[in-house]
XYZ file of C-alpha atoms in Angstrom:
97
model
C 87.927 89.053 96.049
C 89.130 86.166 97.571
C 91.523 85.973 100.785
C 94.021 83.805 99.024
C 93.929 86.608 96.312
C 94.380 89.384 98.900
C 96.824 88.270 100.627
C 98.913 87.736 97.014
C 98.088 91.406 96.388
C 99.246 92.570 100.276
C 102.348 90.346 99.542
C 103.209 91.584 96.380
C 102.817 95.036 97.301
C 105.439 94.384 100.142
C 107.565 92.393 98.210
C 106.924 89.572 100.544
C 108.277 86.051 99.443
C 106.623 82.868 100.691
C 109.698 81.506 102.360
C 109.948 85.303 103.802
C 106.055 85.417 105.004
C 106.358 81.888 106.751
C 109.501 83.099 108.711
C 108.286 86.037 109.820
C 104.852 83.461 111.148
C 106.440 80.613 112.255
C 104.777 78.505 109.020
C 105.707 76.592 106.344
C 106.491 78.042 103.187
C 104.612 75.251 101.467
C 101.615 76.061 103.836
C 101.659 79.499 102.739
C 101.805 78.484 98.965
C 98.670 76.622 99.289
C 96.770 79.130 101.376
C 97.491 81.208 98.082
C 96.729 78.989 95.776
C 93.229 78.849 97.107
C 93.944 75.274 97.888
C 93.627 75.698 101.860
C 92.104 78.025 104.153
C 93.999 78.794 107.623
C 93.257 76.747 110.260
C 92.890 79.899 112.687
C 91.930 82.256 109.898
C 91.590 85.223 112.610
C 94.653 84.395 113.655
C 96.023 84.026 110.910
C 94.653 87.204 109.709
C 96.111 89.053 112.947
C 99.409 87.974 111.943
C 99.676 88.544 107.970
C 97.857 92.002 109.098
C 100.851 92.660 111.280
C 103.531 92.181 109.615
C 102.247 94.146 106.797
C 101.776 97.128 108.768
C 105.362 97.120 109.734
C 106.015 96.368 105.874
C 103.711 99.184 104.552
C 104.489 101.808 107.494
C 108.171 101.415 107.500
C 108.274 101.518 103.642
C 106.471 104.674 103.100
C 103.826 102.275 101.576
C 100.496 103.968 102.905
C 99.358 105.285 98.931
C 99.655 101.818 97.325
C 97.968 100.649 100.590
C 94.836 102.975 100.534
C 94.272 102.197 96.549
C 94.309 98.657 97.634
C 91.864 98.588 100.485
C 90.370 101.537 99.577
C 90.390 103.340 102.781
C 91.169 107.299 103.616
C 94.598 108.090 104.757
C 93.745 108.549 108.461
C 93.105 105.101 108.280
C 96.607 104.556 108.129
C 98.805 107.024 109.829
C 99.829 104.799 111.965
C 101.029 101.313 112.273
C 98.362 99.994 115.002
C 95.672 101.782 112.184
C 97.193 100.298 109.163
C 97.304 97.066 111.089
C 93.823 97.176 111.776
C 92.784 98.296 108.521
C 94.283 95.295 107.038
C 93.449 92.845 109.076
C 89.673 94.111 108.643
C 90.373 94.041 104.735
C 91.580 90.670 104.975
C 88.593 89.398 106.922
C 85.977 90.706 104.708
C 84.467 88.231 101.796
């Protein structure tokens, strides 16, 4: 799986908008639309990464999300019991090809 095709998957399952991912990053929403459409990569992809990792945590933690999470990534639940673990369970999803 690609990382333009996980992140649609993360953002779906946290009902995250383009225009509402690029506020919450400080990008474009047109930048995040491409990134998506597997037309560009991030220029900082760990950064990137970082980012899109944290803001899903919040997403997923504060949403009682941790189920759809862990059939996503395909982690156990410890791995996400907390937002600093979800966060980091993500972002390590994220980075993998």
């Amino acid at each position: 799986m690609t990382f333009s095709e996980k992140l649609d998957l993360l953002m779906s399952l946290t009902g995250t908008s383009n225009s509402a991912l690029g506020r919450a990053l400080s990008y474009d929403p047109s930048y995040i639309s491409r990134i998506l459409a597997g037309a560009r990569r991030p220029g900082d992809a760990a950064g990137f990464t970082a980012q899109v990792a944290a803001y899903a945590a919040r997403l997923c933690v504060s949403g009682n999300r941790q189920d759809r999470v862990r059939d996503l990534v395909g982690c156990d639940a410890s791995a996400l019991d907390t937002e600093e673990k979800t966060m980091s369970t993500l972002r390590r999803w994220l980075s993998e090809d």
